[in-house]
Short mmCIF file of C-alpha atoms and ligand atoms in Angstrom, two decimals:
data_model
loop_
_atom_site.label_atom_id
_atom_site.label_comp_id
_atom_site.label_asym_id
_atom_site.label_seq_id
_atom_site.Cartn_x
_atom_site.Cartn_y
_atom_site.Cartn_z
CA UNK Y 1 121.64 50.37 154.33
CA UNK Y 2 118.30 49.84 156.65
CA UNK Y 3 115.22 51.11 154.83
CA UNK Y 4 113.91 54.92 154.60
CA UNK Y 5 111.85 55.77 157.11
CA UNK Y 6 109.59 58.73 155.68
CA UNK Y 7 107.91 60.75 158.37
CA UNK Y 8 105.97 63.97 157.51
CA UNK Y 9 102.78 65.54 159.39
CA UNK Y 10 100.08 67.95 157.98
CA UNK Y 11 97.76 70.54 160.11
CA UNK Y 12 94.19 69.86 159.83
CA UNK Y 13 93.28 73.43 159.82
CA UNK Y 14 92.04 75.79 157.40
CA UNK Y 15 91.76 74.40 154.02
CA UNK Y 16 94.78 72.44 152.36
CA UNK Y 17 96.09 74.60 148.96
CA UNK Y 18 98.35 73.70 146.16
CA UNK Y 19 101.39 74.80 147.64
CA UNK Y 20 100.85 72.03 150.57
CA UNK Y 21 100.03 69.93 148.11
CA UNK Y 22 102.73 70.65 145.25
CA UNK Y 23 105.47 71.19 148.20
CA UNK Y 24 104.27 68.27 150.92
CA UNK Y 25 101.25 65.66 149.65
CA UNK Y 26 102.93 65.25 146.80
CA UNK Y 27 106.27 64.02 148.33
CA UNK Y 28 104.36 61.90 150.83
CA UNK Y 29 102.37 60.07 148.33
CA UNK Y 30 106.16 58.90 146.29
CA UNK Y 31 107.58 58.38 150.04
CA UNK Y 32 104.79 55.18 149.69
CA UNK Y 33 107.00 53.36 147.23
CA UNK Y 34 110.34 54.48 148.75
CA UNK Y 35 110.53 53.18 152.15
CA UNK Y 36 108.24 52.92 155.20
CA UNK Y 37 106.20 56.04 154.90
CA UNK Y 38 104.36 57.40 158.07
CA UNK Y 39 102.05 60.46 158.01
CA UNK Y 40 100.23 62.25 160.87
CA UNK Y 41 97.27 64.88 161.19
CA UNK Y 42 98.91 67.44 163.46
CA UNK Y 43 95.82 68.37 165.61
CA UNK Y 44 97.83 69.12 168.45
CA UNK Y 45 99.63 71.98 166.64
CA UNK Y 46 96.33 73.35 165.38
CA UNK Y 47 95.19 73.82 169.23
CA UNK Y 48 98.40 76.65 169.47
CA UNK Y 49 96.05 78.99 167.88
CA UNK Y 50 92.28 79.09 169.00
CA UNK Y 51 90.03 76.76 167.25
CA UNK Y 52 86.33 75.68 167.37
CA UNK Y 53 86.38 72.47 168.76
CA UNK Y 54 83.54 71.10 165.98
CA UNK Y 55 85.19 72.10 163.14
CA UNK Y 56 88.41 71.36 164.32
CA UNK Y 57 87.20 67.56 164.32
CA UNK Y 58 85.47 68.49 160.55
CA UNK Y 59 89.12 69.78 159.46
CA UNK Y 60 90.46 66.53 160.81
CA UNK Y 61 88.17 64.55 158.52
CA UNK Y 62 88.62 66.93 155.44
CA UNK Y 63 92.49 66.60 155.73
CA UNK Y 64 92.33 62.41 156.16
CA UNK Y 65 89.81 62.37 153.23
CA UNK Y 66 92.20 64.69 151.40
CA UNK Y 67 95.21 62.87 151.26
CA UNK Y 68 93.59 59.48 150.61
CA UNK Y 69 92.60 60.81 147.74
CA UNK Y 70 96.04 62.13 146.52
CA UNK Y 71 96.66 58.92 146.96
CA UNK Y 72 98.03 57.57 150.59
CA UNK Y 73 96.98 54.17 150.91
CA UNK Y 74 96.61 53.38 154.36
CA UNK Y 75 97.65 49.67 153.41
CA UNK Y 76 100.90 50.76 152.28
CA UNK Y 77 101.86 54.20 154.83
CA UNK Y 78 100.65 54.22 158.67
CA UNK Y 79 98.74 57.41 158.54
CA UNK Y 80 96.93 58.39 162.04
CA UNK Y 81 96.23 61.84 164.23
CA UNK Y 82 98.45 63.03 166.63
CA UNK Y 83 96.33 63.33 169.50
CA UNK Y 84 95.88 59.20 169.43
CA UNK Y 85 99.60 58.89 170.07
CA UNK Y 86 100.03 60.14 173.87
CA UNK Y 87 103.88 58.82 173.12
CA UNK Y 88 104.25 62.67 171.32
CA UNK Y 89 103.99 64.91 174.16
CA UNK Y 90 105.44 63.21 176.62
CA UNK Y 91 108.19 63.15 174.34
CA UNK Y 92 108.05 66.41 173.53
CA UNK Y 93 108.32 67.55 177.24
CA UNK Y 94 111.40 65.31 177.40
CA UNK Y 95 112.90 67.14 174.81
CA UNK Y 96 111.97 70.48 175.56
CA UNK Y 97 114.58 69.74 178.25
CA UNK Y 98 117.15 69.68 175.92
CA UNK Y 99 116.09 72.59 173.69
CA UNK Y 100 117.78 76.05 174.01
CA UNK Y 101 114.80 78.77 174.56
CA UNK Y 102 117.24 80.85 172.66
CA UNK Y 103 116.89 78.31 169.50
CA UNK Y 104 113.02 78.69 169.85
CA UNK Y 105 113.12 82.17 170.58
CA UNK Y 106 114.34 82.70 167.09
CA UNK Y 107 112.12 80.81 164.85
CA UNK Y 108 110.60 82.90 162.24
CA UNK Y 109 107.26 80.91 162.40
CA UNK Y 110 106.61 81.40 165.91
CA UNK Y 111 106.92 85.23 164.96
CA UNK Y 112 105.35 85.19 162.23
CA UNK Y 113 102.30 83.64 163.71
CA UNK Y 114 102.17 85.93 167.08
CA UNK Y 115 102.24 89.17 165.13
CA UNK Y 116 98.91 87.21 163.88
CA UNK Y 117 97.45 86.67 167.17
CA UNK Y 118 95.26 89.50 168.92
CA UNK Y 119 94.31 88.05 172.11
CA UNK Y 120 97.18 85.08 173.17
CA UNK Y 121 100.32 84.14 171.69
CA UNK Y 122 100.28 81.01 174.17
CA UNK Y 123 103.51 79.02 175.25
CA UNK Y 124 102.22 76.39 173.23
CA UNK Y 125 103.19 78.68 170.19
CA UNK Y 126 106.43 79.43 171.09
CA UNK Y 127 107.15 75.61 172.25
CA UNK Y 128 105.26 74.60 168.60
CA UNK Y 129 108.99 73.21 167.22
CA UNK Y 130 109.62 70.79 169.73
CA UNK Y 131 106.41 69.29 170.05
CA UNK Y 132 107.38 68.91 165.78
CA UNK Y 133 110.22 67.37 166.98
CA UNK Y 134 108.76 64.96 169.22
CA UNK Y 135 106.74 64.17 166.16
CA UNK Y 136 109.50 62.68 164.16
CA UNK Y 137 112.26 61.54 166.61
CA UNK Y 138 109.31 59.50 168.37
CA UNK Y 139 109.72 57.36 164.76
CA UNK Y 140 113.57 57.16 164.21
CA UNK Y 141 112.45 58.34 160.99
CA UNK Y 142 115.27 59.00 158.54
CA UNK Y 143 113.49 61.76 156.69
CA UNK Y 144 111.09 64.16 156.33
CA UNK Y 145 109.22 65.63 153.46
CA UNK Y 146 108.30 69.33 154.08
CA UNK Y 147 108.12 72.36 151.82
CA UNK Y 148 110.57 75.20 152.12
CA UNK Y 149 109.13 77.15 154.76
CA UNK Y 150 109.80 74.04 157.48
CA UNK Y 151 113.84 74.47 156.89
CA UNK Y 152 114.20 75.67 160.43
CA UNK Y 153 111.85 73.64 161.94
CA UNK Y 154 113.65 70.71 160.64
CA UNK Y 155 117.38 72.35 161.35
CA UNK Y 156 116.21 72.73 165.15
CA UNK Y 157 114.67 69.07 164.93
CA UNK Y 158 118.75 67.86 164.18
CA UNK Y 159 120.48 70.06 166.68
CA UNK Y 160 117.57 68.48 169.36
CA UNK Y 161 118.36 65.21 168.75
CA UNK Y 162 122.00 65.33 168.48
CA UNK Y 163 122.27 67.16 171.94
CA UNK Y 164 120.10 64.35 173.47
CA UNK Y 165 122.36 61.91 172.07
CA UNK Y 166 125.43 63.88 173.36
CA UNK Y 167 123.89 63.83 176.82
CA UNK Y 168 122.18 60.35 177.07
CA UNK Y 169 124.02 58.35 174.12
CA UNK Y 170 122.62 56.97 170.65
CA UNK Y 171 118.88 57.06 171.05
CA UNK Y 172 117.53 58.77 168.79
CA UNK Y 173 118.18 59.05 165.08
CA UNK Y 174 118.98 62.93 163.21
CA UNK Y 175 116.61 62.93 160.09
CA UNK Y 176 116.89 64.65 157.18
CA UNK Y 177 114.65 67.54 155.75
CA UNK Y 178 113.73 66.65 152.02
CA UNK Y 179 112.34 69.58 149.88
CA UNK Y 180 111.24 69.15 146.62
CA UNK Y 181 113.83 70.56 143.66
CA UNK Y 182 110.94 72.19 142.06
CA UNK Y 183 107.66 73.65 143.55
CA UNK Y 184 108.89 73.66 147.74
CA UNK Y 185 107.66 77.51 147.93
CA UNK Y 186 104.68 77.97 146.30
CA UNK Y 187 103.60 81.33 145.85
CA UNK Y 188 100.46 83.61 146.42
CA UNK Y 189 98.85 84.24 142.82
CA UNK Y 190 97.84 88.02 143.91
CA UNK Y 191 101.11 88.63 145.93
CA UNK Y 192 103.90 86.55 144.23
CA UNK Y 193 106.23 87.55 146.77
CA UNK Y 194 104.45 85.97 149.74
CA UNK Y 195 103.87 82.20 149.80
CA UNK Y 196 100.87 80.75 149.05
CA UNK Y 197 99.43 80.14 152.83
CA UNK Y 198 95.84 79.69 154.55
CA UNK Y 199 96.86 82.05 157.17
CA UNK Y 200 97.66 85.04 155.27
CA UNK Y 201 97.87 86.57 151.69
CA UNK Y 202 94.62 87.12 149.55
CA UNK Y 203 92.14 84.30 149.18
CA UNK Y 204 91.69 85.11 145.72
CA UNK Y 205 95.62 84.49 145.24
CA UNK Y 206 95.44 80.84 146.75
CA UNK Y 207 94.20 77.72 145.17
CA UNK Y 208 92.38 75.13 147.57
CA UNK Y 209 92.39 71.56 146.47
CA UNK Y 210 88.72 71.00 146.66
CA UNK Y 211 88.39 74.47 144.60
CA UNK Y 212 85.85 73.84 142.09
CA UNK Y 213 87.43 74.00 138.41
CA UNK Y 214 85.95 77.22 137.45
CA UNK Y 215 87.43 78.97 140.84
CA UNK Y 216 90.88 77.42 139.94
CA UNK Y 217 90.45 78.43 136.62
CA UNK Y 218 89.81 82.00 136.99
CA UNK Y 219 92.39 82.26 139.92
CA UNK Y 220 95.65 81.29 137.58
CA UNK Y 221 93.99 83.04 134.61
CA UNK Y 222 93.73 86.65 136.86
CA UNK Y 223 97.47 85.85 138.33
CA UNK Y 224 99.15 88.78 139.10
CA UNK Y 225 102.00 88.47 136.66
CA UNK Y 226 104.72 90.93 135.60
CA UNK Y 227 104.33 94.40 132.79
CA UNK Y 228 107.26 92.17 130.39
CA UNK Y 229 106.08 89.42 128.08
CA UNK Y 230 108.11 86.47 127.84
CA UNK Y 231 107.36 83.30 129.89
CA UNK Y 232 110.89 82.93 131.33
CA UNK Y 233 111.97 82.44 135.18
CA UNK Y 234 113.99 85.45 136.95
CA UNK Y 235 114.22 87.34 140.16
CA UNK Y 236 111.92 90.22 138.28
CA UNK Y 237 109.71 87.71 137.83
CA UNK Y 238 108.25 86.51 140.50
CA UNK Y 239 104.59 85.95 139.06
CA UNK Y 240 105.47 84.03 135.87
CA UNK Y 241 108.26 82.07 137.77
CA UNK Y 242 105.59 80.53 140.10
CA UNK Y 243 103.63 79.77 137.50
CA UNK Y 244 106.25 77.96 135.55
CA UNK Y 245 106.97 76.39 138.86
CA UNK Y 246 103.19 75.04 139.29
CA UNK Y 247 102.63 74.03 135.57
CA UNK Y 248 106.32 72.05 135.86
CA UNK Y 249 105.03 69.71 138.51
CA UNK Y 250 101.52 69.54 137.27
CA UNK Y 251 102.86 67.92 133.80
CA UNK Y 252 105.67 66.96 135.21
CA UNK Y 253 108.48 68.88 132.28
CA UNK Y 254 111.06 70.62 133.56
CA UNK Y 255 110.67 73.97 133.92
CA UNK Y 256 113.53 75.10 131.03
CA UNK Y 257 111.69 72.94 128.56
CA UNK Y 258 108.32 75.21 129.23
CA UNK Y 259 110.36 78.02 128.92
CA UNK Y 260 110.94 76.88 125.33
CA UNK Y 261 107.68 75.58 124.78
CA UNK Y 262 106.13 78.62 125.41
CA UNK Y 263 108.68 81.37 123.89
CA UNK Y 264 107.13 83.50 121.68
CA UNK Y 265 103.46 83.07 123.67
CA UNK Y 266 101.99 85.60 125.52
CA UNK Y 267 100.98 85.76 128.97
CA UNK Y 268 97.49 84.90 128.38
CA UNK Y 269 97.84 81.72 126.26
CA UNK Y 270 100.54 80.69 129.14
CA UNK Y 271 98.13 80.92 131.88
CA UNK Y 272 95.31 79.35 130.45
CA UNK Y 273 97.53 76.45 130.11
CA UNK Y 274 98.33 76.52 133.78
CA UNK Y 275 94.90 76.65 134.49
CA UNK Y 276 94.17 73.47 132.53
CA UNK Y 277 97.01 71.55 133.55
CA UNK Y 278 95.62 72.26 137.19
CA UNK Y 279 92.40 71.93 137.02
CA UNK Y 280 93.21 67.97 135.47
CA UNK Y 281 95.20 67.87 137.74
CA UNK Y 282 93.21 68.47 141.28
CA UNK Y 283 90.00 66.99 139.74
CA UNK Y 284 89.98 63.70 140.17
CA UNK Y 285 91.41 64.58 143.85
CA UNK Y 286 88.30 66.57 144.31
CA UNK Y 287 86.34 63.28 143.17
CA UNK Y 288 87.59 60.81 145.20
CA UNK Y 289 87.25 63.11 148.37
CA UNK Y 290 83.66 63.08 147.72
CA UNK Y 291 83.15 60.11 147.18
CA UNK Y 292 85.44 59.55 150.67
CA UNK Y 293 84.33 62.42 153.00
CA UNK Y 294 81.00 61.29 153.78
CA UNK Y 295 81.93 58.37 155.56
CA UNK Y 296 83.39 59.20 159.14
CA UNK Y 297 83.04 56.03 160.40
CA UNK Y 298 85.63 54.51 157.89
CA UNK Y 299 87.76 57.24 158.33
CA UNK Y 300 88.01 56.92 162.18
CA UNK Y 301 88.67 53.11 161.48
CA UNK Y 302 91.24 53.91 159.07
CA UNK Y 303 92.92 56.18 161.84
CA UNK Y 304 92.61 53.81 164.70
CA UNK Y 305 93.99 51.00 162.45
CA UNK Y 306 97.24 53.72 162.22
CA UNK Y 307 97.34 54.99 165.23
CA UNK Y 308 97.58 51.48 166.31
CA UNK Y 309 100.47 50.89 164.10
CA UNK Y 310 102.06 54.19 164.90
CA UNK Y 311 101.55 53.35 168.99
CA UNK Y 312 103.53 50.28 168.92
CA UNK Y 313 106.81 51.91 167.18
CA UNK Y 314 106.74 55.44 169.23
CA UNK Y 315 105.90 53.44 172.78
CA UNK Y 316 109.48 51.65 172.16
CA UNK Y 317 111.34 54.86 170.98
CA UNK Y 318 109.71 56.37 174.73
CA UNK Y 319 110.30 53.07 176.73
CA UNK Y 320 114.06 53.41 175.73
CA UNK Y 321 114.52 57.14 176.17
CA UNK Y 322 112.97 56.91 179.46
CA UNK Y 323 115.39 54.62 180.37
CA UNK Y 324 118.59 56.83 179.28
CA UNK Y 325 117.21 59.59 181.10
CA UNK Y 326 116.70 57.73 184.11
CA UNK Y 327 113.07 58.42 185.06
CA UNK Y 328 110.56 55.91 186.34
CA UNK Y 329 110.84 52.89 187.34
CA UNK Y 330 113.74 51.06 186.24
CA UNK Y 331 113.26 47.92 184.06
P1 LIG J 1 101.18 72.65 157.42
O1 LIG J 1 99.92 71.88 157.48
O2 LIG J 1 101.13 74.10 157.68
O3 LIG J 1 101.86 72.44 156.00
C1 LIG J 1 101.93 71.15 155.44
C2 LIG J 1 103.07 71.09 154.44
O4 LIG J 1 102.85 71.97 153.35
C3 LIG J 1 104.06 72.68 153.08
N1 LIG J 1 103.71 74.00 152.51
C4 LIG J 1 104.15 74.46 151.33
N2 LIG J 1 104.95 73.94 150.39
C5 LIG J 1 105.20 74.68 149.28
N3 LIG J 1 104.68 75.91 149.08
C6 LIG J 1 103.86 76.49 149.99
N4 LIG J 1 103.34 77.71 149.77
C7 LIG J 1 103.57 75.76 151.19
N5 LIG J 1 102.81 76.01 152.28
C8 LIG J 1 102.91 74.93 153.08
C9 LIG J 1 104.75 72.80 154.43
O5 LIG J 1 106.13 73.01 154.28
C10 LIG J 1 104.44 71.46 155.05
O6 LIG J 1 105.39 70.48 154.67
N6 LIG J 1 104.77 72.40 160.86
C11 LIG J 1 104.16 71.53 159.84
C12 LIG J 1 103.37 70.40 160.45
C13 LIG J 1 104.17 69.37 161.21
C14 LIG J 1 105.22 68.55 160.71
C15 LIG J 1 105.58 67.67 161.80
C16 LIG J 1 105.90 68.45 159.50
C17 LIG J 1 103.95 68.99 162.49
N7 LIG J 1 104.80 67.98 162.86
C18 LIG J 1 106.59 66.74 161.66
C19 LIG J 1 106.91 67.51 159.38
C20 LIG J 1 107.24 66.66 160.45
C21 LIG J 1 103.32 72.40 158.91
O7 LIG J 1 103.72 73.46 158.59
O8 LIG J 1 102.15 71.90 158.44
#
């Protein structure tokens, strides 16, 4: 079989959390030693929602710094921004030809983000999915490492490319979604029923990656938990269960082994050992991205040198669909 070719992409907006880093970074950073791994900063679906146009360029540079530091190594993955690769919405308006408004019209992002918006839900919102599309069929990439909350995303990703194969043959290749078995939905530490997001849910309730240790700390110790007392998973549960969830990929046990590890503990005792476990955990993250963020110059060169790499597979992918379709000039 041909190598795995690992495609994911992360927004540079807001400030990155555990759950996109337990449910996504983490997954991108093993893709490295599992096939040809290529990542890309999503600016382009930032600009669906309004955004400052300085910071947006200061989120770009946080995110890049970010997941060099968990551990991409631009010598081994092809990591570059979106906006670099003009190859992704051209394709994307090629494929928003063959995308059913109805499909779009039902995705429980786009409505979940609108009820957000007070002044514009723009068509850029609504057409968000395809433009993800674009993103990953541009690659022929053979899977792609998301969290939960990306199943339909990915779902409407398949059916797009398998009705543009139907109507203009084998072109493009159907990926596969890969969610991690433990940790894909992180939840909100205040609100355990609402996933741990930048968008919405209590600030106090989500854990940034560059979250000092003492912030961390005190956010998992003041976890909004459950009125029981045994450190167990179940659907009346939801609080403890996350935690479990966290402090399983954080030490990297299963969670049914913590479960017997800490039987007989109370809740206290269990989340001061979460907060540990994360707060060795993100630290030396938070190091290196100091040391990293500072220099802008080497992270634009480290982009170009991607975006380079990233140009010269997507401009063949576009070259040949062009051709299938039957638009410009021939040859
Ligand atoms: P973004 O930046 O919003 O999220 C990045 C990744 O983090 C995952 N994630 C979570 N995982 C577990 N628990 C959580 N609470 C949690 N919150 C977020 C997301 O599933 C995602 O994998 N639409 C994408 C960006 C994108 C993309 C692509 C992804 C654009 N083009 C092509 C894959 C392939 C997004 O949500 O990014």
């Amino acid at each position: 079989m041909a190598e795995k070719r690992i495609f994911s992409g992360i927004q540079p907006t807001g400030r990155k959390h555990l759950g996109n880093y337990i449910g996504a970074i983490r997954q991108y950073v093993e893709g490295q030693d599992r096939g040809e791994a290529i990542y890309c900063i999503v600016d382009l679906h930032a600009i669906t929602v309004p955004q400052d146009s300085a910071e947006l360029r200061e989120r770009l540079y946080d995110t890049t710094a970010i997941l060099i530091a968990a551990g991409l190594d631009p010598d081994r993955c092809i990591l570059f921004r979106q906006s670099d690769i003009r190859e992704h919405t051209e394709l994307c308006w090629l494929l928003g030809t063959v995308t059913a408004w109805g499909d779009l019209n039902r995705m429980h992002q786009f409505k979940e983000k609108a009820e957000q918006q007070r002044e514009l839900v723009s068509a850029g919102l609504f057409f968000y999915p395809v433009l993800q599309a674009a993103d990953v069929l541009a690659y022929r990439a053979t899977e792609v490492p998301v969290g939960d909350d990306q199943r339909q995303h990915i779902e409407l990703m398949r059916d797009i490319a398998e009705r543009f194969n139907a109507r203009y043959g084998e072109q493009l290749v159907v990926p596969e979604g890969r969610y991690p078995e433990v940790g894909a939905r992180i939840m909100n530490l205040q609100d355990p029923e609402t996933r741990m997001s930048t968008t919405y849910g209590s600030e106090q309730g989500t854990v940034y990656i560059l979250d000092p240790a003492d912030a961390v700390r005190k956010k998992i110790r003041s976890a909004v938990t459950d009125s029981g007392t045994e450190v167990r998973r179940g659907p009346d549960k939801a609080g403890i269960t996350n935690l479990i969830e966290v402090l399983s990929v954080v030490r990297d046990t299963p969670p049914d082994g913590l479960e017997r590890e800490f039987k007989g503990q109370g809740y206290g005792d269990f989340k001061a050992a979460v907060a540990e476990a994360v707060v060795e955990y993100l630290g030396p993250v938070r190091e290196r991205y100091e040391e990293l963020r500072p220099d802008e110059a080497a992270i634009e060169d480290t982009l170009a040198a991607g975006a380079e790499k990233a140009r010269a597979i997507a401009a063949g992918t576009l070259a040949d669909v062009r051709r299938a379709i039957g638009i410009g000039a021939p040859g």
